[in-house]
Amino acid sequence: MYSGIEKKLSRVLIVLSLCLMTLISGCQSKGVVKSEDSGAYHYDIVGTAIAVDFGPDGRLWRLIPTTDAVYVDFSTDQGQSYSKPVKVNREDQKINAWSENPPAIKVSKSGRIHVLYYADADQKATTYYSYSDDGISFSMPVTVSDHAQSAMHYMDQMLVDDQDQVYMFWHDTRHGMHDDKLGSGVLSLYYTVSAKDSNTFVNHKLTDAVCSCCRTATDLAPNGRPVILARMVFSGGVRDHALIRMQNDGQWSKAQRVLRDQWQIDACPEHGPALSIGQQERAHLAWFTLGPTRKGIYYAYSDDYGKSLSSPISLGNKKKLPSHPDVMAVGDRVVLAWQEFDGSETSVVIKQSNDRGATWSMDTQVLNARGKTGFPDLVKQGEAVYLSWLTKNEGHKFIRIQK
């Protein structure tokens, strides 16, 4: 049972979390896109949300959502300067994005640049996909959902395997009402798979009972198959996390409930998890909860896709409301990043392990900014790990995380 103090703390944390998400999702932040050859390009970046990925030649590609278009540029010096932006959508659209619902960019081993973004059409935040093989001209954007005119769909994730096969996952409202025992804010998770030479997206329902407002985390296992970490809704409105993976035969495993924080809430946390699959298929997880046994953000790992779990470790200084963690596993190294807020300034904090999550370094603050910010995003290039972070007042920050 909660004590009176714990109840008050839980209510305060929930209100603060939801208020911060409302402020972030409702804003547009001034962004500066620097160019190698001419000063700077100024844009209104929508919702403090951009996406980055490294290509096979070492170039850092960046996707920038603005008020009526999405742009792609690249850097050859790890984010010190950028090329002239290229417009993806040929006709202007009302672009939609927020930190929990960011656009995505993935560059495959072949060099193809895959772009996923949102625009308000028949449904708000309708998902569009486009690609380019040269970074200069992009294919005509197409909708991903085959119910785009009648059902909301958002919080997409995109993975691209070594054969240029594109996997996309999203929250979808087409299934209608769910079991009343689950409460409100419950949707279905859909997916599609497209080969390199195909631009069609056959939609499939993967599972029901997904928390509507917490984005799903995805990664590719060493065998090239997708793995999903989703906040799901269980009986009584309990919102805990589960792992789902595509098996070698192409079929999906049943959702394996990996956490039992027992967070019962009939509201939208807007606080999705993070996932990175490392060596020997170890799944590294980071998540947020306000359950009766744990409150805050945590890390743990599983070697059997959720059947068992290491002892969760608490992350961050709870007095500074740690939130929105990300995790990246590269070899034996694991990097965690999250943000903290001291009342006037938001900071990004890093924690590292060199033995696959067995022991950890002390927390290290690496970036800070005033005003609105996006969420920290970890990206890798070979054995190197980088941090991408968009701020309203200081623009896009991109740094290498040293061992």
PDB file of N, CA, C and O in Angstrom, residues 227-257:
ATOM      1  N   VAL A 227      12.828  -7.024 -33.070  1.00  0.00           N
ATOM      2  CA  VAL A 227      12.408  -7.229 -31.686  1.00  0.00           C
ATOM      3  C   VAL A 227      11.714  -5.949 -31.230  1.00  0.00           C
ATOM      4  O   VAL A 227      12.160  -4.839 -31.557  1.00  0.00           O
ATOM      5  N   ILE A 228      10.634  -6.090 -30.471  1.00  0.00           N
ATOM      6  CA  ILE A 228       9.806  -4.963 -30.058  1.00  0.00           C
ATOM      7  C   ILE A 228       9.683  -4.942 -28.545  1.00  0.00           C
ATOM      8  O   ILE A 228       9.468  -5.986 -27.916  1.00  0.00           O
ATOM      9  N   LEU A 229       9.816  -3.756 -27.959  1.00  0.00           N
ATOM     10  CA  LEU A 229       9.509  -3.543 -26.547  1.00  0.00           C
ATOM     11  C   LEU A 229       8.375  -2.533 -26.494  1.00  0.00           C
ATOM     12  O   LEU A 229       8.532  -1.392 -26.930  1.00  0.00           O
ATOM     13  N   ALA A 230       7.229  -2.947 -25.971  1.00  0.00           N
ATOM     14  CA  ALA A 230       6.042  -2.097 -25.975  1.00  0.00           C
ATOM     15  C   ALA A 230       5.440  -1.998 -24.582  1.00  0.00           C
ATOM     16  O   ALA A 230       5.414  -2.983 -23.838  1.00  0.00           O
ATOM     17  N   ARG A 231       4.959  -0.796 -24.267  1.00  0.00           N
ATOM     18  CA  ARG A 231       4.136  -0.676 -23.061  1.00  0.00           C
ATOM     19  C   ARG A 231       2.744  -1.180 -23.411  1.00  0.00           C
ATOM     20  O   ARG A 231       2.056  -0.599 -24.250  1.00  0.00           O
ATOM     21  N   MET A 232       2.348  -2.258 -22.761  1.00  0.00           N
ATOM     22  CA  MET A 232       1.047  -2.862 -23.032  1.00  0.00           C
ATOM     23  C   MET A 232       0.127  -2.660 -21.840  1.00  0.00           C
ATOM     24  O   MET A 232       0.564  -2.333 -20.731  1.00  0.00           O
ATOM     25  N   VAL A 233      -1.161  -2.835 -22.084  1.00  0.00           N
ATOM     26  CA  VAL A 233      -2.160  -2.634 -21.041  1.00  0.00           C
ATOM     27  C   VAL A 233      -2.743  -3.991 -20.664  1.00  0.00           C
ATOM     28  O   VAL A 233      -3.292  -4.699 -21.512  1.00  0.00           O
ATOM     29  N   PHE A 234      -2.601  -4.333 -19.409  1.00  0.00           N
ATOM     30  CA  PHE A 234      -3.083  -5.603 -18.900  1.00  0.00           C
ATOM     31  C   PHE A 234      -4.352  -5.385 -18.082  1.00  0.00           C
ATOM     32  O   PHE A 234      -4.781  -4.247 -17.852  1.00  0.00           O
ATOM     33  N   SER A 235      -4.971  -6.464 -17.645  1.00  0.00           N
ATOM     34  CA  SER A 235      -6.237  -6.407 -16.930  1.00  0.00           C
ATOM     35  C   SER A 235      -6.178  -5.416 -15.775  1.00  0.00           C
ATOM     36  O   SER A 235      -5.192  -5.353 -15.034  1.00  0.00           O
ATOM     37  N   GLY A 236      -7.250  -4.626 -15.649  1.00  0.00           N
ATOM     38  CA  GLY A 236      -7.308  -3.624 -14.602  1.00  0.00           C
ATOM     39  C   GLY A 236      -6.625  -2.326 -14.946  1.00  0.00           C
ATOM     40  O   GLY A 236      -6.463  -1.460 -14.082  1.00  0.00           O
ATOM     41  N   GLY A 237      -6.196  -2.174 -16.206  1.00  0.00           N
ATOM     42  CA  GLY A 237      -5.529  -0.945 -16.625  1.00  0.00           C
ATOM     43  C   GLY A 237      -4.082  -0.861 -16.197  1.00  0.00           C
ATOM     44  O   GLY A 237      -3.509   0.232 -16.167  1.00  0.00           O
ATOM     45  N   VAL A 238      -3.447  -1.997 -15.874  1.00  0.00           N
ATOM     46  CA  VAL A 238      -2.031  -2.012 -15.520  1.00  0.00           C
ATOM     47  C   VAL A 238      -1.199  -1.864 -16.788  1.00  0.00           C
ATOM     48  O   VAL A 238      -1.380  -2.602 -17.758  1.00  0.00           O
ATOM     49  N   ARG A 239      -0.260  -0.897 -16.792  1.00  0.00           N
ATOM     50  CA  ARG A 239       0.556  -0.601 -17.973  1.00  0.00           C
ATOM     51  C   ARG A 239       1.999  -1.013 -17.696  1.00  0.00           C
ATOM     52  O   ARG A 239       2.757  -0.282 -17.087  1.00  0.00           O
ATOM     53  N   ASP A 240       2.332  -2.222 -18.145  1.00  0.00           N
ATOM     54  CA  ASP A 240       3.672  -2.770 -18.019  1.00  0.00           C
ATOM     55  C   ASP A 240       4.209  -3.121 -19.396  1.00  0.00           C
ATOM     56  O   ASP A 240       3.471  -3.104 -20.387  1.00  0.00           O
ATOM     57  N   HIS A 241       5.485  -3.483 -19.457  1.00  0.00           N
ATOM     58  CA  HIS A 241       6.145  -3.698 -20.746  1.00  0.00           C
ATOM     59  C   HIS A 241       6.254  -5.174 -21.117  1.00  0.00           C
ATOM     60  O   HIS A 241       6.363  -6.043 -20.241  1.00  0.00           O
ATOM     61  N   ALA A 242       6.263  -5.413 -22.433  1.00  0.00           N
ATOM     62  CA  ALA A 242       6.386  -6.766 -22.960  1.00  0.00           C
ATOM     63  C   ALA A 242       7.308  -6.760 -24.171  1.00  0.00           C
ATOM     64  O   ALA A 242       7.402  -5.762 -24.901  1.00  0.00           O
ATOM     65  N   LEU A 243       7.996  -7.876 -24.385  1.00  0.00           N
ATOM     66  CA  LEU A 243       8.857  -8.074 -25.554  1.00  0.00           C
ATOM     67  C   LEU A 243       8.163  -9.001 -26.548  1.00  0.00           C
ATOM     68  O   LEU A 243       7.564 -10.012 -26.164  1.00  0.00           O
ATOM     69  N   ILE A 244       8.260  -8.635 -27.817  1.00  0.00           N
ATOM     70  CA  ILE A 244       7.731  -9.453 -28.911  1.00  0.00           C
ATOM     71  C   ILE A 244       8.826  -9.546 -29.969  1.00  0.00           C
ATOM     72  O   ILE A 244       9.447  -8.536 -30.303  1.00  0.00           O
ATOM     73  N   ARG A 245       9.076 -10.727 -30.503  1.00  0.00           N
ATOM     74  CA  ARG A 245      10.127 -10.857 -31.510  1.00  0.00           C
ATOM     75  C   ARG A 245       9.650 -11.679 -32.698  1.00  0.00           C
ATOM     76  O   ARG A 245       8.785 -12.557 -32.569  1.00  0.00           O
ATOM     77  N   MET A 246      10.205 -11.364 -33.852  1.00  0.00           N
ATOM     78  CA  MET A 246       9.952 -12.171 -35.036  1.00  0.00           C
ATOM     79  C   MET A 246      10.894 -13.369 -35.000  1.00  0.00           C
ATOM     80  O   MET A 246      12.106 -13.212 -34.882  1.00  0.00           O
ATOM     81  N   GLN A 247      10.332 -14.559 -35.099  1.00  0.00           N
ATOM     82  CA  GLN A 247      11.110 -15.786 -35.031  1.00  0.00           C
ATOM     83  C   GLN A 247      11.702 -16.120 -36.400  1.00  0.00           C
ATOM     84  O   GLN A 247      11.382 -15.490 -37.408  1.00  0.00           O
ATOM     85  N   ASN A 248      12.556 -17.117 -36.426  1.00  0.00           N
ATOM     86  CA  ASN A 248      13.252 -17.460 -37.670  1.00  0.00           C
ATOM     87  C   ASN A 248      12.309 -17.868 -38.789  1.00  0.00           C
ATOM     88  O   ASN A 248      12.645 -17.740 -39.968  1.00  0.00           O
ATOM     89  N   ASP A 249      11.126 -18.364 -38.447  1.00  0.00           N
ATOM     90  CA  ASP A 249      10.153 -18.754 -39.470  1.00  0.00           C
ATOM     91  C   ASP A 249       9.295 -17.588 -39.939  1.00  0.00           C
ATOM     92  O   ASP A 249       8.371 -17.768 -40.741  1.00  0.00           O
ATOM     93  N   GLY A 250       9.603 -16.390 -39.433  1.00  0.00           N
ATOM     94  CA  GLY A 250       8.852 -15.211 -39.849  1.00  0.00           C
ATOM     95  C   GLY A 250       7.597 -14.955 -39.043  1.00  0.00           C
ATOM     96  O   GLY A 250       6.925 -13.935 -39.252  1.00  0.00           O
ATOM     97  N   GLN A 251       7.269 -15.858 -38.118  1.00  0.00           N
ATOM     98  CA  GLN A 251       6.110 -15.671 -37.267  1.00  0.00           C
ATOM     99  C   GLN A 251       6.499 -14.887 -36.012  1.00  0.00           C
ATOM    100  O   GLN A 251       7.655 -14.901 -35.595  1.00  0.00           O
ATOM    101  N   TRP A 252       5.518 -14.229 -35.420  1.00  0.00           N
ATOM    102  CA  TRP A 252       5.777 -13.435 -34.225  1.00  0.00           C
ATOM    103  C   TRP A 252       5.533 -14.252 -32.966  1.00  0.00           C
ATOM    104  O   TRP A 252       4.576 -15.024 -32.891  1.00  0.00           O
ATOM    105  N   SER A 253       6.394 -14.083 -31.990  1.00  0.00           N
ATOM    106  CA  SER A 253       6.185 -14.717 -30.697  1.00  0.00           C
ATOM    107  C   SER A 253       5.016 -14.053 -29.985  1.00  0.00           C
ATOM    108  O   SER A 253       4.626 -12.931 -30.319  1.00  0.00           O
ATOM    109  N   LYS A 254       4.460 -14.733 -29.001  1.00  0.00           N
ATOM    110  CA  LYS A 254       3.462 -14.096 -28.155  1.00  0.00           C
ATOM    111  C   LYS A 254       4.153 -13.025 -27.316  1.00  0.00           C
ATOM    112  O   LYS A 254       5.336 -13.134 -26.995  1.00  0.00           O
ATOM    113  N   ALA A 255       3.408 -12.002 -26.964  1.00  0.00           N
ATOM    114  CA  ALA A 255       3.969 -10.939 -26.127  1.00  0.00           C
ATOM    115  C   ALA A 255       4.412 -11.531 -24.793  1.00  0.00           C
ATOM    116  O   ALA A 255       3.608 -12.144 -24.082  1.00  0.00           O
ATOM    117  N   GLN A 256       5.691 -11.374 -24.479  1.00  0.00           N
ATOM    118  CA  GLN A 256       6.255 -11.874 -23.228  1.00  0.00           C
ATOM    119  C   GLN A 256       6.342 -10.716 -22.239  1.00  0.00           C
ATOM    120  O   GLN A 256       7.159  -9.813 -22.400  1.00  0.00           O
ATOM    121  N   ARG A 257       5.507 -10.732 -21.243  1.00  0.00           N
ATOM    122  CA  ARG A 257       5.538  -9.674 -20.240  1.00  0.00           C
ATOM    123  C   ARG A 257       6.865  -9.748 -19.490  1.00  0.00           C
ATOM    124  O   ARG A 257       7.197 -10.751 -18.872  1.00  0.00           O
TER     125      ARG A 257
END
